[in-house]
Short mmCIF file of C-alpha atoms in Angstrom, two decimals:
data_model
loop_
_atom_site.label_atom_id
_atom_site.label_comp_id
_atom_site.label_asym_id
_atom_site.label_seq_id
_atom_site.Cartn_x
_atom_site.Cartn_y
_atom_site.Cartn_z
CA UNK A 126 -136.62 -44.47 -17.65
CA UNK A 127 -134.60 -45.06 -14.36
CA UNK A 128 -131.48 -43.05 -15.87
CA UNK A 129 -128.83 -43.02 -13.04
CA UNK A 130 -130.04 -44.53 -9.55
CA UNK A 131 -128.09 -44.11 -6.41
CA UNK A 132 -128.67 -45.09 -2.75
CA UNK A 133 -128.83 -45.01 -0.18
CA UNK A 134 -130.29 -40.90 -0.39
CA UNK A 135 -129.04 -40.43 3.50
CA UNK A 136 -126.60 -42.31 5.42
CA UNK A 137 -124.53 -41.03 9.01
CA UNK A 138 -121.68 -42.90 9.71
CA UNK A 139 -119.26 -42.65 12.44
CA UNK A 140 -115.63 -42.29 12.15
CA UNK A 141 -113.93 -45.18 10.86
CA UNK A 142 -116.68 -46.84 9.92
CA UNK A 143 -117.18 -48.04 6.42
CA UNK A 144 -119.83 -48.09 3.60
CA UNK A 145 -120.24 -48.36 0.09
CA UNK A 146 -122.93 -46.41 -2.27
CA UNK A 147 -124.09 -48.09 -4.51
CA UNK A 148 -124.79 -46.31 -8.04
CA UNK A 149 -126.56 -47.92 -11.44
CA UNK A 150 -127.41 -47.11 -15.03
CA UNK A 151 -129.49 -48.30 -17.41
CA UNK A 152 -128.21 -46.23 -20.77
CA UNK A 153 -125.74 -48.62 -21.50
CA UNK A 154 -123.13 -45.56 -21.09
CA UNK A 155 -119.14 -46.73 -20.98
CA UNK A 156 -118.42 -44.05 -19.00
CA UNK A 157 -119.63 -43.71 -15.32
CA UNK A 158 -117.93 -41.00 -12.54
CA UNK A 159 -118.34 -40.13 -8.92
CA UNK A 160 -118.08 -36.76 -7.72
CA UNK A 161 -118.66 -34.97 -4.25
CA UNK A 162 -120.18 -31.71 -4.00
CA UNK A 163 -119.03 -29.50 -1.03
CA UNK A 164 -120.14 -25.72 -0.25
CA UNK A 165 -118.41 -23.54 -2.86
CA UNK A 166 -116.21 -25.86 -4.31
CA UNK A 167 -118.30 -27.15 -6.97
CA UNK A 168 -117.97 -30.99 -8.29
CA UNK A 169 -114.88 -32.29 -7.56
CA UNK A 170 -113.64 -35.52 -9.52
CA UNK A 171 -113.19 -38.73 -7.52
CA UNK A 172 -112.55 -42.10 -9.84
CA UNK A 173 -113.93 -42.56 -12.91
CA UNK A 174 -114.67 -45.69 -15.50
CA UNK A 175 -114.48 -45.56 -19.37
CA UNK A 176 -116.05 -49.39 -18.77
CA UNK A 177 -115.63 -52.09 -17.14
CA UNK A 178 -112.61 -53.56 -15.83
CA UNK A 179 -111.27 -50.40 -15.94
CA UNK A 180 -110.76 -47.46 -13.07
CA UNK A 181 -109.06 -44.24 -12.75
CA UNK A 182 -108.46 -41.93 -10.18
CA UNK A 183 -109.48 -38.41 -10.51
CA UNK A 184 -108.92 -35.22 -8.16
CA UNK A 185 -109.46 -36.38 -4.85
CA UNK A 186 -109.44 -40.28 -4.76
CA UNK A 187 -108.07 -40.98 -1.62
CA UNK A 188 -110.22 -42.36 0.97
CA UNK A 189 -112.07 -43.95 -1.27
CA UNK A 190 -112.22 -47.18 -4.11
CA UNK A 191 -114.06 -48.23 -6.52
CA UNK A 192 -114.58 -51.47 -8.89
CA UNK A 193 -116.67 -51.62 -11.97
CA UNK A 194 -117.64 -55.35 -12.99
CA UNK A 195 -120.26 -54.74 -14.80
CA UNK A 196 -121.16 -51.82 -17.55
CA UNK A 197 -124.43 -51.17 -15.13
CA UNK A 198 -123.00 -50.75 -11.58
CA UNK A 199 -120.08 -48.16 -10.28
CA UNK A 200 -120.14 -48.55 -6.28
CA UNK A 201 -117.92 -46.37 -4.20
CA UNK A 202 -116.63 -47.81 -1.04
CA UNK A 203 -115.42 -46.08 1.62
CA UNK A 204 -112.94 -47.93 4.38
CA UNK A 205 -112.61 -46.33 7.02
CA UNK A 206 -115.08 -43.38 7.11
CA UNK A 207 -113.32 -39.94 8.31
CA UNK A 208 -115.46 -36.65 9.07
CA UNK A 209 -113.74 -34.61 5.74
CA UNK A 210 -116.08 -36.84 4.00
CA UNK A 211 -118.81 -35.30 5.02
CA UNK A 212 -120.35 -34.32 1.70
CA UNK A 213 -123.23 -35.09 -0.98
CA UNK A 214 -121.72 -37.91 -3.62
CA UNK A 215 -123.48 -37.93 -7.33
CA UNK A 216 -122.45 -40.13 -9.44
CA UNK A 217 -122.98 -39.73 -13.16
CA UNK A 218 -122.35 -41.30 -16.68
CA UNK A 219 -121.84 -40.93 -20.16
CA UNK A 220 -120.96 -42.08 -23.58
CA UNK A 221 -116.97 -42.14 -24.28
CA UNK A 222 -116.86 -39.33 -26.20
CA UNK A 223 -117.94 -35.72 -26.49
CA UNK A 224 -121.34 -36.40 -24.53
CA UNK A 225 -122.33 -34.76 -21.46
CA UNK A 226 -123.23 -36.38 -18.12
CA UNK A 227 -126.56 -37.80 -16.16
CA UNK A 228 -126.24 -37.34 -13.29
CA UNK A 229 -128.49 -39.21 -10.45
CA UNK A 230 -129.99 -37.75 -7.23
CA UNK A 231 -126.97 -37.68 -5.24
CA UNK A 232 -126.30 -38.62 -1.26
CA UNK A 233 -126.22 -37.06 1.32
CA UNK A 234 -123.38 -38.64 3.50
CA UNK A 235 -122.68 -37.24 7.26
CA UNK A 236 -119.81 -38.84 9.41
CA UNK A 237 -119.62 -38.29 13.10
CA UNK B 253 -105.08 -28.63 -17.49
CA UNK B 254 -108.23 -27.02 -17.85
CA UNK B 255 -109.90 -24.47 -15.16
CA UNK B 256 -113.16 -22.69 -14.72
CA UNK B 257 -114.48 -19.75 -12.87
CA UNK B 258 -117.72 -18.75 -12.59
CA UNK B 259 -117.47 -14.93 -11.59
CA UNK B 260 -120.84 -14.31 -9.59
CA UNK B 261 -121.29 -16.80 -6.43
CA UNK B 262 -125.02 -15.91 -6.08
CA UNK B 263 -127.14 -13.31 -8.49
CA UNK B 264 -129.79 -12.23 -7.14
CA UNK B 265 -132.96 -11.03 -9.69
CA UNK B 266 -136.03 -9.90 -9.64
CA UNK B 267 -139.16 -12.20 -11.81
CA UNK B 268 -138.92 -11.08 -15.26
CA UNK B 269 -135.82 -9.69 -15.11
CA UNK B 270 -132.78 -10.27 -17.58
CA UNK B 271 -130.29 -12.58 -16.34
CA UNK B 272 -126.42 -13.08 -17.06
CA UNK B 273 -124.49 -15.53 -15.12
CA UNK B 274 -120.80 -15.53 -15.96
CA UNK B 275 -118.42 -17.86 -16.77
CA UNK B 276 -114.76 -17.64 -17.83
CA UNK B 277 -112.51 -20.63 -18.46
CA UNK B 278 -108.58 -21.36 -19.26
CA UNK B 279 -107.20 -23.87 -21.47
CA UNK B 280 -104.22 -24.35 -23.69
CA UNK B 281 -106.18 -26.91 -26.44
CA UNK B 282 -109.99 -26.69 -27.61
CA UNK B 283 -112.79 -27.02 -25.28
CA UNK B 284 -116.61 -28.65 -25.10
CA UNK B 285 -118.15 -26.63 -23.08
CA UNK B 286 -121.90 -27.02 -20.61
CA UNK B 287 -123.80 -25.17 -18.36
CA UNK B 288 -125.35 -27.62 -16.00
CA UNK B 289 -128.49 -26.44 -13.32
CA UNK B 290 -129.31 -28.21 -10.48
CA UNK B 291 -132.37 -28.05 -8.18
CA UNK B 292 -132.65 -28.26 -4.93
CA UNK B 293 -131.95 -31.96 -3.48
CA UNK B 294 -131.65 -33.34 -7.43
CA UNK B 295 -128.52 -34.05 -9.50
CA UNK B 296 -127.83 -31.71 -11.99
CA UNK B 297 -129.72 -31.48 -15.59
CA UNK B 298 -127.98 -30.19 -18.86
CA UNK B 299 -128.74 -26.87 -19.79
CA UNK B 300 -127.46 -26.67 -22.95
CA UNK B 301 -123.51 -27.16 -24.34
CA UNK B 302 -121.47 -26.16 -26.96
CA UNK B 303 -119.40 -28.83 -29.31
CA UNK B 304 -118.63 -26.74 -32.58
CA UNK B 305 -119.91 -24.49 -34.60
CA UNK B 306 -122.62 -21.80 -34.15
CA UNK B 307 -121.45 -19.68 -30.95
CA UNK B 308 -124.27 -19.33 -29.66
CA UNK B 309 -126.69 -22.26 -28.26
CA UNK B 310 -129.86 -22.56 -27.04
CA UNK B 311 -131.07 -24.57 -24.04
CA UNK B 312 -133.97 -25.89 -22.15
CA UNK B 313 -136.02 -22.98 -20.67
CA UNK B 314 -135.46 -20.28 -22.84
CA UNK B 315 -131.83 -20.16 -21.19
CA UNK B 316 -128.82 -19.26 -24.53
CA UNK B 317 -125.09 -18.82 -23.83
CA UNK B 318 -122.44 -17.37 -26.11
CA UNK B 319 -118.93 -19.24 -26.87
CA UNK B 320 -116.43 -16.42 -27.12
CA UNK B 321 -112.92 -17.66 -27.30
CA UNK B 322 -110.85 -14.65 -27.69
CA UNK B 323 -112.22 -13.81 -24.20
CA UNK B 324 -112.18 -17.58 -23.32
CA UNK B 325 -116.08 -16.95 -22.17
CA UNK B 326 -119.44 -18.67 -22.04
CA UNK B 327 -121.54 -16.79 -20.17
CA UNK B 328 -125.27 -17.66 -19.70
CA UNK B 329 -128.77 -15.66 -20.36
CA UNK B 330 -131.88 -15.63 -20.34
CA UNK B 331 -134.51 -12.67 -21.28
CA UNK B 332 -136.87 -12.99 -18.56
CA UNK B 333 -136.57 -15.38 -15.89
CA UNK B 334 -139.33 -17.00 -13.77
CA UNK B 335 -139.84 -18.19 -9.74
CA UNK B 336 -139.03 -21.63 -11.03
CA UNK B 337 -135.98 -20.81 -12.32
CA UNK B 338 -134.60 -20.46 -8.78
CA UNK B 339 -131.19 -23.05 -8.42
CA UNK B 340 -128.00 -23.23 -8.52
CA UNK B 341 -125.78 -23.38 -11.70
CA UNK B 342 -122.69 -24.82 -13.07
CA UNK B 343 -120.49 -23.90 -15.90
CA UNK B 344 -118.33 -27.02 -17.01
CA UNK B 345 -115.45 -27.91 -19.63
CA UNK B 346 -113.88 -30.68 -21.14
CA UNK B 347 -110.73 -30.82 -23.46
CA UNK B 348 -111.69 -31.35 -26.73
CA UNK B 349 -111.98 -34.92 -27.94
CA UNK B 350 -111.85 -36.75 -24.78
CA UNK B 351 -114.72 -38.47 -22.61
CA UNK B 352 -117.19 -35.19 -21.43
CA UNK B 353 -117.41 -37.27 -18.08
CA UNK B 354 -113.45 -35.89 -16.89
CA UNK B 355 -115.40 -32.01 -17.40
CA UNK B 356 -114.31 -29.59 -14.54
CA UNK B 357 -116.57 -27.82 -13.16
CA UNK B 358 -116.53 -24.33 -12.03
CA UNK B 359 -117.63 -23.54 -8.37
CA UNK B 360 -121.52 -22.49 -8.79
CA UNK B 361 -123.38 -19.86 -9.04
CA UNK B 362 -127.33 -19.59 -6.86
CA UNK B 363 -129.34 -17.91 -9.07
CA UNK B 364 -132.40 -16.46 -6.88
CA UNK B 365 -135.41 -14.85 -8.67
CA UNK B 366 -137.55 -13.04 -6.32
CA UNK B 367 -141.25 -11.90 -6.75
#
């Protein structure tokens, strides 16, 4: 039972560099998120998929973009790397409605 | 749009101690609502949530919260908590039928159970 795998678990960038994390499930869930986790501030929202073919931006999406081809795979790719997104990414998924989320490990992302 | 605030940023409690960790949320339709806890360097696990009906739900780990929606509440307990129950916890919401996944999340609160 892999649930929701991301990786890389570490990665330090350097300022306008770019990257993408990669994130998979294996639940067959429609719905699959990416949030960043910052000291005190909780989860915050940044796109979202009720399947594929189809993305939405959610609190804080800039920066960042996203692509869902397949049901499995969510990847979040960032362009041009900037130190404010310094942070730890988890990405998560669900069924459409009324479910709650799995989340994976998270990672921990560190631009310089 | 929905909010959440989780009143205590840390709690601090000695093993075998009670524990209450508050959580207060605002929204003009029904709610779902989920306590989330997360260990250190993991994702976060569901604790327990509440859908409909009885208001009060019980989770993994002996852990039970209470749906009050006069006071717009769902604060967490459990009777006597243990060294392992040492993380951090999150009090979440969603508007009520739509996808769980668009939940916000309230800020956290580090539960830390000391010997």
């Amino acid at each position: 039972n892999a649930g929701v795998t991301q990786t890389p678990k570490f990665q330090v960038l350097k300022t306008g560099q770019s990257m993408t994390l990669q994130c998979a499930q294996d639940m067959n869930h429609e719905y699959m998120s990416w949030y960043r986790q910052d000291p005190g501030m909780g989860l915050r929202l940044i796109h979202y998929s009720v399947g594929a073919g189809i993305t939405d931006q959610g609190e804080v999406p800039n920066g960042y973009n996203v692509s869902r081809s397949t049901t499995e795979d969510f990847p979040l790719r960032l362009l041009s790397a900037a130190p404010s997104q310094t942070s730890v990414y988890f990405c998560a998924s669900g069924t459409v409605k009324n479910s709650p989320l799995h989340f994976g490990n998270g990672t921990r992302l560190t631009v310089t | 749009a929905q909010s959440v605030t989780q009143l205590d940023s840390q709690v601090p409690v000695f093993e075998e101690a009670p524990v209450e960790l508050r959580c207060n949320y605002s929204s003009s339709v029904s709610v779902y609502l989920f306590w989330y806890v997360q260990y250190p360097n993991q994702g976060l696990q569901l604790l327990l949530k509440y859908l409909s009906g009885s208001t009060l739900v019980k989770g993994i780990n002996g852990f039970e919260a209470e749906f009050n929606k006069s006071q717009t509440s769902f604060h967490l307990r459990k009777p006597s908590v243990h060294i392992s129950d040492t993380a951090e916890y999150f009090c979440a919401v969603s508007v009520y039928n739509t996808n769980a996944g668009k939940s916000t999340f309230g800020d956290g609160t580090t539960l830390t159970v000391k010997p």
